Tab-separated table of C-alpha atoms in Angstrom:
chain	number	residue	atom	x	y	z
A	1	MET	CA	0.000	0.000	0.000
A	2	SER	CA	2.288	2.663	-1.305
A	3	TYR	CA	0.282	5.790	-0.563
A	4	PHE	CA	-1.274	5.196	2.826
A	5	ARG	CA	0.248	4.608	6.212
A	6	ILE	CA	-2.525	2.666	7.886
A	7	ALA	CA	-2.770	3.673	11.522
A	8	LEU	CA	-4.972	0.892	12.771
A	9	THR	CA	-6.414	-2.379	11.597
A	10	PHE	CA	-9.584	-2.037	9.557
A	11	VAL	CA	-12.601	-4.231	10.084
A	12	VAL	CA	-15.501	-5.296	7.911
A	13	VAL	CA	-18.988	-5.130	9.396
A	14	THR	CA	-22.475	-5.686	8.065
A	15	TRP	CA	-24.290	-2.397	7.436
A	16	THR	CA	-27.054	-1.801	9.983
A	17	LEU	CA	-27.415	1.986	10.297
A	18	PRO	CA	-30.427	3.305	8.344
A	19	PHE	CA	-30.046	6.507	6.374
A	20	ALA	CA	-32.619	8.181	8.634
A	21	ALA	CA	-30.073	8.089	11.444
A	22	VAL	CA	-28.320	11.108	9.971
A	23	ALA	CA	-31.513	13.132	9.608
A	24	GLN	CA	-30.966	14.994	12.850
A	25	THR	CA	-28.293	17.134	11.220
A	26	ALA	CA	-29.798	17.467	7.753
A	27	ASP	CA	-32.671	19.357	6.177
A	28	PRO	CA	-35.773	17.068	6.336
A	29	SER	CA	-36.875	18.330	2.924
A	30	LEU	CA	-33.741	16.795	1.421
A	31	HIS	CA	-34.783	13.388	2.706
A	32	GLU	CA	-38.254	13.784	1.200
A	33	ALA	CA	-36.627	14.669	-2.119
A	34	ARG	CA	-34.332	11.654	-1.872
A	35	ASP	CA	-37.322	9.360	-1.272
A	36	VAL	CA	-38.801	10.617	-4.540
A	37	LYS	CA	-35.487	10.057	-6.320
A	38	ILE	CA	-35.255	6.507	-4.996
A	39	SER	CA	-38.729	5.832	-6.420
A	40	GLN	CA	-37.670	7.249	-9.781
A	41	GLN	CA	-34.618	5.028	-9.773
A	42	ALA	CA	-36.720	1.946	-9.020
A	43	VAL	CA	-38.967	2.674	-12.018
A	44	ASP	CA	-36.131	3.103	-14.531
A	45	PRO	CA	-32.573	3.193	-13.208
A	46	LEU	CA	-31.207	4.062	-16.663
A	47	ALA	CA	-33.371	7.159	-17.220
A	48	GLY	CA	-31.580	10.486	-17.466
A	49	ASP	CA	-33.879	12.239	-14.998
A	50	ALA	CA	-33.272	9.558	-12.353
A	51	LEU	CA	-29.516	9.704	-12.926
A	52	TYR	CA	-29.494	13.483	-12.644
A	53	ALA	CA	-31.568	13.322	-9.449
A	54	ASP	CA	-28.753	11.295	-7.904
A	55	VAL	CA	-26.203	13.870	-9.060
A	56	GLU	CA	-28.238	16.566	-7.313
A	57	THR	CA	-28.456	14.499	-4.138
A	58	TYR	CA	-24.679	14.060	-4.088
A	59	ASP	CA	-24.350	17.820	-4.606
A	60	SER	CA	-26.585	18.491	-1.584
A	61	PHE	CA	-24.044	17.047	0.872
A	62	GLY	CA	-21.539	19.846	0.227
A	63	ILE	CA	-17.783	19.308	0.448
A	64	HIS	CA	-16.871	15.618	0.112
A	65	ARG	CA	-13.261	15.760	1.329
A	66	TYR	CA	-11.980	12.703	3.181
A	67	GLY	CA	-12.985	12.947	6.846
A	68	SER	CA	-15.649	15.617	6.270
A	69	VAL	CA	-19.304	15.580	7.294
A	70	GLY	CA	-20.227	15.666	3.599
A	71	ILE	CA	-18.421	12.441	2.756
A	72	GLN	CA	-19.991	10.694	5.747
A	73	ARG	CA	-23.481	11.693	4.605
A	74	ALA	CA	-22.753	10.657	1.042
A	75	MET	CA	-21.585	7.220	2.160
A	76	ASP	CA	-24.654	6.774	4.383
A	77	TRP	CA	-26.879	7.617	1.426
A	78	LEU	CA	-25.054	5.216	-0.908
A	79	ALA	CA	-25.346	2.378	1.585
A	80	ASP	CA	-29.070	3.003	1.984
A	81	ARG	CA	-29.596	3.045	-1.772
A	82	LEU	CA	-27.671	-0.172	-2.381
A	83	ARG	CA	-29.481	-1.907	0.456
A	84	THR	CA	-32.826	-0.778	-0.989
A	85	ASP	CA	-31.892	-2.531	-4.243
A	86	GLY	CA	-31.348	-5.783	-2.378
A	87	LEU	CA	-27.566	-5.846	-2.149
A	88	THR	CA	-25.763	-7.213	0.887
A	89	ILE	CA	-23.871	-4.234	2.275
A	90	GLU	CA	-20.591	-4.248	4.160
A	91	GLU	CA	-18.333	-1.501	5.412
A	92	GLN	CA	-14.592	-1.797	5.058
A	93	ARG	CA	-13.372	0.467	7.821
A	94	PHE	CA	-9.838	1.832	7.960
A	95	SER	CA	-7.859	4.850	9.070
A	96	ILE	CA	-5.234	6.944	7.354
A	97	GLY	CA	-2.106	8.442	8.822
A	98	LYS	CA	-3.093	12.099	8.561
A	99	GLN	CA	-5.622	14.574	7.262
A	100	TYR	CA	-5.675	18.356	7.361
A	101	PHE	CA	-9.045	19.908	8.222
A	102	LEU	CA	-9.475	23.446	6.922
A	103	ASP	CA	-11.976	25.744	8.625
A	104	ALA	CA	-11.319	29.040	6.789
A	105	ALA	CA	-8.682	30.677	4.599
A	106	SER	CA	-8.498	34.172	3.109
A	107	LEU	CA	-6.038	36.665	1.690
A	108	THR	CA	-6.610	40.415	1.997
A	109	VAL	CA	-5.108	42.572	-0.739
A	110	GLY	CA	-5.898	46.246	-0.282
A	111	ASP	CA	-9.643	46.524	0.227
A	112	LYS	CA	-10.388	43.077	-1.265
A	113	THR	CA	-10.562	39.794	0.612
A	114	LEU	CA	-9.949	36.719	-1.541
A	115	ALA	CA	-10.824	33.094	-0.891
A	116	VAL	CA	-7.668	30.965	-0.865
A	117	LEU	CA	-6.768	27.355	-0.093
A	118	PRO	CA	-3.619	25.662	1.197
A	119	GLN	CA	-2.050	23.216	-1.222
A	120	TRP	CA	-1.811	20.014	0.827
A	121	TRP	CA	0.237	19.447	2.960
A	122	ILE	CA	0.583	22.658	4.973
A	123	PRO	CA	3.275	22.575	7.729
A	124	GLU	CA	1.862	21.110	10.918
A	125	ASP	CA	3.059	24.059	12.997
A	126	LYS	CA	1.295	26.415	10.558
A	127	ALA	CA	-2.019	24.549	10.409
A	128	SER	CA	-3.466	27.851	11.652
A	129	PHE	CA	-1.498	31.021	11.024
A	130	SER	CA	-1.764	34.703	10.147
A	131	LEU	CA	0.799	36.722	8.244
A	132	SER	CA	0.916	40.313	7.005
A	133	ALA	CA	3.886	41.047	4.779
A	134	PRO	CA	4.804	42.423	1.355
A	135	ILE	CA	5.338	40.202	-1.673
A	136	ALA	CA	9.042	39.958	-2.485
A	137	ASN	CA	9.916	41.685	-5.745
A	138	GLY	CA	13.367	40.222	-6.204
A	139	GLY	CA	16.062	40.381	-3.567
A	140	ASP	CA	15.670	39.003	-0.059
A	141	ALA	CA	12.351	37.220	0.544
A	142	THR	CA	12.915	36.483	4.243
A	143	GLY	CA	9.730	37.144	6.195
A	144	LYS	CA	7.826	37.974	2.992
A	145	PHE	CA	5.527	36.224	0.553
A	146	VAL	CA	6.801	35.035	-2.809
A	147	ARG	CA	4.580	34.495	-5.844
A	148	LEU	CA	4.676	31.462	-8.105
A	149	HIS	CA	2.641	30.644	-11.220
A	150	ILE	CA	2.401	27.076	-12.523
A	151	PRO	CA	0.773	26.441	-15.925
A	152	TYR	CA	-2.160	24.047	-15.917
A	153	ASP	CA	-1.056	20.706	-17.380
A	154	GLN	CA	-4.486	19.008	-17.555
A	155	GLY	CA	-3.403	16.623	-14.825
A	156	ALA	CA	-4.889	15.765	-11.448
A	157	TYR	CA	-1.815	14.836	-9.424
A	158	LEU	CA	0.968	16.919	-7.905
A	159	ASN	CA	4.021	15.715	-9.799
A	160	LYS	CA	7.806	16.026	-9.831
A	161	THR	CA	7.796	19.141	-12.026
A	162	HIS	CA	5.335	20.934	-9.747
A	163	ARG	CA	7.383	20.020	-6.696
A	164	GLU	CA	10.577	21.312	-8.259
A	165	LEU	CA	8.953	24.648	-9.100
A	166	ILE	CA	7.553	25.000	-5.584
A	167	ALA	CA	10.935	24.005	-4.110
A	168	GLY	CA	12.534	26.771	-6.183
A	169	ALA	CA	10.165	29.332	-4.652
A	170	ILE	CA	10.766	27.978	-1.144
A	171	ALA	CA	14.543	28.215	-1.712
A	172	LYS	CA	14.132	32.012	-1.572
A	173	HIS	CA	13.352	31.591	2.158
A	174	PRO	CA	9.909	33.238	2.200
A	175	ALA	CA	7.447	33.056	5.070
A	176	ALA	CA	4.845	31.650	2.639
A	177	VAL	CA	4.324	31.000	-1.071
A	178	LEU	CA	1.330	32.401	-3.002
A	179	LEU	CA	0.768	29.823	-5.736
A	180	SER	CA	-1.498	30.292	-8.745
A	181	ILE	CA	-2.185	27.411	-11.121
A	182	GLY	CA	-3.310	28.628	-14.520
A	183	HIS	CA	-6.563	26.694	-14.749
A	184	PRO	CA	-8.666	27.976	-17.683
A	185	SER	CA	-11.599	28.749	-15.370
A	186	GLY	CA	-9.505	31.307	-13.486
A	187	GLU	CA	-10.603	29.644	-10.228
A	188	ILE	CA	-8.572	28.013	-7.484
A	189	PHE	CA	-7.318	24.648	-8.698
A	190	THR	CA	-5.655	22.031	-6.499
A	191	TYR	CA	-3.760	18.806	-7.164
A	192	ASN	CA	-4.176	15.380	-5.594
A	193	VAL	CA	-1.449	14.343	-3.159
A	194	ALA	CA	-0.284	11.193	-1.354
A	195	GLN	CA	-0.092	10.257	2.302
A	196	THR	CA	3.655	9.783	1.928
A	197	ASP	CA	4.175	13.379	0.794
A	198	GLU	CA	5.952	15.491	3.391
A	199	PRO	CA	4.450	18.853	4.431
A	200	TRP	CA	5.955	21.919	2.803
A	201	PRO	CA	8.585	23.768	4.877
A	202	VAL	CA	6.386	26.895	4.682
A	203	PRO	CA	2.696	27.329	3.782
A	204	VAL	CA	1.904	27.108	0.072
A	205	ILE	CA	-1.322	29.033	-0.454
A	206	LEU	CA	-3.376	28.636	-3.626
A	207	VAL	CA	-4.734	31.864	-5.093
A	208	ALA	CA	-7.157	31.844	-8.032
A	209	ALA	CA	-5.553	32.673	-11.369
A	210	LYS	CA	-8.172	35.399	-11.891
A	211	ASP	CA	-6.771	37.206	-8.800
A	212	GLU	CA	-3.156	37.301	-10.000
A	213	PRO	CA	-3.401	40.928	-11.234
A	214	LEU	CA	-4.165	42.035	-7.662
A	215	LEU	CA	-1.072	40.248	-6.395
A	216	GLU	CA	1.065	41.680	-9.163
A	217	ALA	CA	-0.077	45.225	-8.343
A	218	ALA	CA	0.634	44.712	-4.627
A	219	GLU	CA	4.069	43.298	-5.416
A	220	THR	CA	4.924	46.244	-7.648
A	221	ALA	CA	3.722	48.751	-5.030
A	222	GLY	CA	5.506	46.992	-2.179
A	223	ALA	CA	2.201	46.852	-0.297
A	224	SER	CA	1.584	44.324	2.436
A	225	VAL	CA	-1.008	41.594	2.008
A	226	SER	CA	-2.523	39.566	4.843
A	227	ALA	CA	-3.145	35.816	4.903
A	228	SER	CA	-5.330	34.121	7.498
A	229	VAL	CA	-5.676	30.326	7.650
A	230	GLN	CA	-7.509	28.372	10.331
A	231	GLY	CA	-7.302	24.596	10.400
A	232	HIS	CA	-5.858	21.605	12.205
A	233	TYR	CA	-4.355	18.181	11.621
A	234	GLU	CA	-5.733	14.897	12.880
A	235	LYS	CA	-3.940	11.545	12.964
A	236	GLY	CA	-5.473	8.155	12.329
A	237	VAL	CA	-8.516	9.628	10.582
A	238	ALA	CA	-11.311	7.072	10.185
A	239	GLY	CA	-12.758	6.270	6.782
A	240	ARG	CA	-14.627	3.494	5.025
A	241	ASN	CA	-15.349	1.847	1.734
A	242	LEU	CA	-18.822	0.531	0.969
A	243	ILE	CA	-19.060	-2.918	-0.564
A	244	GLY	CA	-22.316	-4.209	-2.012
A	245	ARG	CA	-22.774	-7.762	-3.251
A	246	LEU	CA	-25.193	-9.658	-5.446
A	247	ASP	CA	-24.008	-13.226	-4.935
A	248	ARG	CA	-25.930	-15.562	-7.223
A	249	GLY	CA	-23.526	-18.519	-6.968
A	250	LYS	CA	-22.435	-17.998	-10.575
A	251	ASP	CA	-18.987	-18.631	-11.991
A	252	ARG	CA	-18.794	-15.097	-13.456
A	253	THR	CA	-18.244	-12.018	-11.284
A	254	VAL	CA	-18.342	-8.371	-12.337
A	255	VAL	CA	-16.782	-5.701	-10.123
A	256	VAL	CA	-18.069	-2.106	-10.339
A	257	SER	CA	-16.162	0.708	-8.617
A	258	THR	CA	-16.281	4.473	-8.190
A	259	PRO	CA	-14.524	7.001	-5.916
A	260	VAL	CA	-16.760	9.120	-3.685
A	261	SER	CA	-14.457	11.575	-1.906
A	262	SER	CA	-13.086	14.744	-3.484
A	263	TRP	CA	-11.504	18.108	-2.670
A	264	PHE	CA	-14.675	20.190	-2.877
A	265	THR	CA	-18.361	19.582	-3.593
A	266	SER	CA	-17.012	18.348	-6.952
A	267	THR	CA	-20.418	17.501	-8.364
A	268	CYS	CA	-19.595	16.903	-12.027
A	269	GLU	CA	-16.263	15.337	-11.160
A	270	ARG	CA	-17.851	12.663	-8.963
A	271	GLY	CA	-21.645	12.861	-9.336
A	272	PRO	CA	-22.068	11.246	-12.782
A	273	GLY	CA	-19.912	8.274	-11.798
A	274	ILE	CA	-21.837	7.829	-8.565
A	275	ALA	CA	-25.165	8.058	-10.413
A	276	ALA	CA	-23.963	5.436	-12.905
A	277	PHE	CA	-22.728	3.250	-10.044
A	278	LEU	CA	-26.154	3.326	-8.370
A	279	ALA	CA	-27.989	2.775	-11.653
A	280	THR	CA	-25.769	-0.205	-12.438
A	281	ALA	CA	-26.593	-1.718	-9.052
A	282	SER	CA	-30.329	-1.321	-9.681
A	283	TYR	CA	-30.021	-2.713	-13.187
A	284	ALA	CA	-27.877	-5.657	-12.118
A	285	ALA	CA	-30.293	-6.512	-9.299
A	286	THR	CA	-33.300	-6.698	-11.630
A	287	SER	CA	-31.967	-7.481	-15.093
A	288	LEU	CA	-28.588	-9.255	-14.924
A	289	PRO	CA	-29.154	-12.526	-13.031
A	290	ASP	CA	-26.419	-14.523	-14.790
A	291	ALA	CA	-23.426	-13.071	-12.919
A	292	ASN	CA	-22.346	-12.177	-9.421
A	293	PHE	CA	-21.714	-8.477	-8.836
A	294	ILE	CA	-19.500	-6.682	-6.345
A	295	PHE	CA	-19.883	-2.911	-6.011
A	296	VAL	CA	-17.262	-0.857	-4.188
A	297	ALA	CA	-17.460	2.867	-3.419
A	298	THR	CA	-14.073	4.090	-2.220
A	299	THR	CA	-12.845	7.061	-0.196
A	300	GLY	CA	-9.475	8.769	0.154
A	301	HIS	CA	-9.035	9.303	-3.585
A	302	GLU	CA	-7.693	12.866	-3.364
A	303	ILE	CA	-5.076	12.066	-0.729
A	304	GLY	CA	-3.660	8.800	-2.022
A	305	HIS	CA	-6.234	6.261	-3.321
A	306	GLY	CA	-6.116	4.544	0.079
A	307	GLY	CA	-9.622	3.092	-0.055
A	308	MET	CA	-9.054	1.397	-3.405
A	309	GLU	CA	-5.694	0.012	-2.306
A	310	LEU	CA	-7.266	-1.530	0.777
A	311	PHE	CA	-10.133	-3.055	-1.187
A	312	LEU	CA	-7.742	-4.591	-3.704
A	313	HIS	CA	-5.487	-5.915	-0.969
A	314	ASP	CA	-8.109	-7.478	1.280
A	315	LYS	CA	-11.611	-7.703	-0.196
A	316	ALA	CA	-11.452	-7.913	-3.980
A	317	PRO	CA	-11.968	-11.288	-5.690
A	318	LYS	CA	-8.914	-12.805	-7.352
A	319	PRO	CA	-8.264	-11.577	-10.912
A	320	ASP	CA	-9.022	-14.960	-12.468
A	321	ARG	CA	-12.509	-14.828	-10.938
A	322	VAL	CA	-13.445	-11.456	-12.479
A	323	ALA	CA	-15.107	-11.431	-15.883
A	324	ALA	CA	-14.891	-7.623	-16.030
A	325	TRP	CA	-14.050	-4.669	-13.825
A	326	ILE	CA	-16.151	-1.586	-14.567
A	327	HIS	CA	-14.788	1.688	-13.207
A	328	TYR	CA	-16.729	4.943	-13.173
A	329	GLY	CA	-14.099	7.655	-12.807
A	330	ALA	CA	-14.082	11.446	-12.909
A	331	SER	CA	-16.071	13.781	-15.137
A	332	LEU	CA	-17.670	11.162	-17.341
A	333	ALA	CA	-20.591	13.297	-18.591
A	334	CYS	CA	-19.778	16.974	-18.090
A	335	TYR	CA	-20.729	20.010	-20.131
A	336	GLN	CA	-18.444	22.594	-21.688
A	337	ARG	CA	-18.096	26.175	-20.416
A	338	VAL	CA	-17.130	29.130	-22.581
A	339	ARG	CA	-16.608	32.857	-22.294
A	340	ASP	CA	-19.564	34.985	-23.353
A	341	GLY	CA	-18.333	38.560	-23.178
A	342	GLY	CA	-17.345	39.140	-19.575
A	343	ASP	CA	-19.304	36.144	-18.286
A	344	TRP	CA	-19.113	32.383	-18.489
A	345	ARG	CA	-21.806	30.310	-20.197
A	346	ILE	CA	-22.395	26.560	-19.886
A	347	VAL	CA	-22.724	24.783	-23.243
A	348	PRO	CA	-24.761	21.568	-22.819
A	349	GLU	CA	-22.406	19.414	-24.868
A	350	VAL	CA	-19.678	16.994	-23.779
A	351	ASP	CA	-16.161	17.682	-25.045
A	352	ALA	CA	-15.152	14.339	-26.565
A	353	LYS	CA	-11.467	15.313	-26.401
A	354	ALA	CA	-11.659	15.620	-22.609
A	355	ARG	CA	-13.429	12.286	-22.024
A	356	PHE	CA	-11.586	8.966	-22.121
A	357	ILE	CA	-12.628	5.332	-22.287
A	358	GLY	CA	-9.995	2.962	-20.998
A	359	VAL	CA	-10.359	-0.681	-21.956
A	360	SER	CA	-8.414	-3.905	-21.863
A	361	ALA	CA	-7.741	-5.599	-25.191
A	362	SER	CA	-10.095	-8.395	-24.137
A	363	LEU	CA	-13.087	-6.036	-24.029
A	364	ALA	CA	-12.202	-3.673	-26.887
A	365	ALA	CA	-14.699	-5.319	-29.234
A	366	THR	CA	-17.462	-4.803	-26.656
A	367	ILE	CA	-16.644	-1.083	-26.597
A	368	ASP	CA	-16.694	-0.998	-30.403
A	369	ARG	CA	-20.198	-2.455	-30.418
A	370	ARG	CA	-21.763	-0.677	-27.453
A	371	PHE	CA	-20.170	2.770	-27.170
A	372	GLN	CA	-20.770	4.196	-30.632
A	373	ASP	CA	-22.925	6.978	-29.145
A	374	VAL	CA	-20.359	7.935	-26.480
A	375	PRO	CA	-17.735	10.100	-28.197
A	376	ALA	CA	-14.461	9.880	-26.292
A	377	VAL	CA	-10.746	9.295	-26.697
A	378	ARG	CA	-10.078	5.558	-26.653
A	379	MET	CA	-7.177	4.235	-24.568
A	380	GLN	CA	-6.234	0.571	-24.456
A	381	GLY	CA	-4.057	-1.631	-22.269
A	382	ASP	CA	-1.551	-0.064	-19.884
A	383	ARG	CA	-2.203	3.418	-21.341
A	384	ALA	CA	-5.745	3.121	-20.032
A	385	ALA	CA	-4.594	2.728	-16.416
A	386	ILE	CA	-5.472	6.207	-15.146
A	387	GLY	CA	-6.738	7.276	-11.730
A	388	GLU	CA	-7.908	4.375	-9.572
A	389	LEU	CA	-7.987	2.170	-12.655
A	390	ARG	CA	-4.190	2.166	-12.511
A	391	ASP	CA	-4.428	0.405	-9.135
A	392	VAL	CA	-6.798	-2.166	-10.645
A	393	PHE	CA	-4.481	-2.730	-13.618
A	394	ALA	CA	-1.412	-3.015	-11.384
A	395	ALA	CA	-3.201	-5.636	-9.282
A	396	GLY	CA	-3.445	-7.877	-12.351
A	397	TYR	CA	-7.079	-7.631	-13.449
A	398	PRO	CA	-7.018	-8.423	-17.183
A	399	ASN	CA	-10.563	-7.417	-18.183
A	400	PHE	CA	-11.669	-3.849	-17.530
A	401	ILE	CA	-13.594	-0.870	-18.854
A	402	GLY	CA	-13.174	2.564	-17.321
A	403	ILE	CA	-14.517	5.985	-18.184
A	404	PHE	CA	-12.965	9.196	-16.891
A	405	GLY	CA	-12.033	12.678	-17.951
A	406	LEU	CA	-11.607	16.363	-17.247
A	407	HIS	CA	-14.105	19.185	-17.377
A	408	PRO	CA	-13.987	22.990	-17.213
A	409	LEU	CA	-14.405	23.181	-13.413
A	410	PHE	CA	-12.445	20.049	-12.502
A	411	HIS	CA	-10.783	20.327	-9.055
A	412	THR	CA	-12.202	23.808	-8.489
A	413	PRO	CA	-14.538	24.967	-5.674
A	414	ILE	CA	-17.392	25.922	-8.039
A	415	ASP	CA	-17.974	22.514	-9.665
A	416	ARG	CA	-21.714	21.943	-9.138
A	417	ALA	CA	-24.673	20.076	-10.632
A	418	ALA	CA	-25.259	22.575	-13.459
A	419	MET	CA	-22.218	21.123	-15.242
A	420	THR	CA	-24.142	18.015	-16.278
A	421	GLY	CA	-27.694	17.014	-17.136
A	422	PRO	CA	-30.038	14.099	-17.863
A	423	ALA	CA	-29.224	13.683	-21.563
A	424	PRO	CA	-25.470	12.931	-21.428
A	425	LEU	CA	-25.922	10.811	-18.315
A	426	GLN	CA	-28.521	8.639	-20.033
A	427	VAL	CA	-26.334	8.110	-23.103
A	428	VAL	CA	-23.380	6.935	-21.021
A	429	MET	CA	-25.497	4.698	-18.807
A	430	GLY	CA	-27.229	3.169	-21.814
A	431	ALA	CA	-23.866	2.186	-23.284
A	432	PHE	CA	-22.699	0.612	-20.046
A	433	ALA	CA	-25.974	-1.273	-19.627
A	434	ALA	CA	-25.597	-2.729	-23.124
A	435	ALA	CA	-21.977	-3.673	-22.433
A	436	LEU	CA	-22.940	-5.325	-19.145
A	437	ASP	CA	-25.713	-7.277	-20.857
A	438	GLU	CA	-23.060	-8.722	-23.149
A	439	ILE	CA	-20.499	-9.367	-20.423
A	440	ALA	CA	-22.875	-10.921	-17.900
A	441	LYS	CA	-24.459	-13.272	-20.403
A	442	LYS	CA	-21.311	-14.311	-22.278
């Protein structure tokens, strides 16, 4: 388990807590709406409106970061839904070595206060800190901020190049780094990290690319700016995977997986995959009796894929027992977003160049037959091992189909339900249903 330092032994228990147990801290109207959505799903799990209703429910839980209230509510809801469809539900409980919990972060520049975000991992002794200082404009940066801009590389993970650039800024001995990543949206963008990553020597604070002109003006004027960050670290932070089973005693087993946790609300990043995951469970329960199914919803994705690693290590069936592994990854049915004068406008079309279908050679013909209406970049074999699918591939599973991608608000705080809709969700789910018909009955 290369990313996670597991702090205590995990256990597997049968799910017994009803979803209503979390109602004390949630809006009752949300639960009424979810009851309606469950009924819709039971009528036609593949319908676009039912799929989108699940996206909206996921959105309603707020931030889904590992360890947050939002991710706990999302996992409760998923367990309730799978149980309603007749699956046997288990929890795979575990803990991770560390998590940083952010309460608030801002940067004041002149008369403007900007929302900012630490790039994980902030120094433990600076988990909460305040600093007023100028931005170094060459020369000695001791006690000051330094600015750094990193171009957006269409990736999701903090990599060696990023680290080298940040290390170069830290080598100037600043009190903190103000980092902007040039995401096309102009919003704050953050990268995934690993549990094994060491905290930065000084705070690295993400500032939205759209706010860079304010920083540049302050730097030129020699004016002080003020950062305020409130947060704390916790060790041995509890988490869980959800595992749902349809065990029919067949000799063919299909595994279906999706990540649930994320940096922000992350609705179009995660919501479509979660909706497809739930729809697949409903469809398999009623219409695919010729195979066993195992469904796993994982957590910890954004800070090291820990949930998937644990499932593969301890609960997944052996590779030779799996007819196919279906993985619903990020941003699988998201709209485009374009400038319209001074504003942004959502275009209800999927960018085929930003959506990818990863497939093993053994299932490539199935994709050829069933995914003609899902425009995407095709990736095959080891090239297709992206995101959590790379963990599946590395564990030796020879038969897989995964769908994943980017979208205009990927890894930004403003990714919400408006970035997708019923039509693209239904097209994707229809293709997967047809593929599963073929796989389960082969």
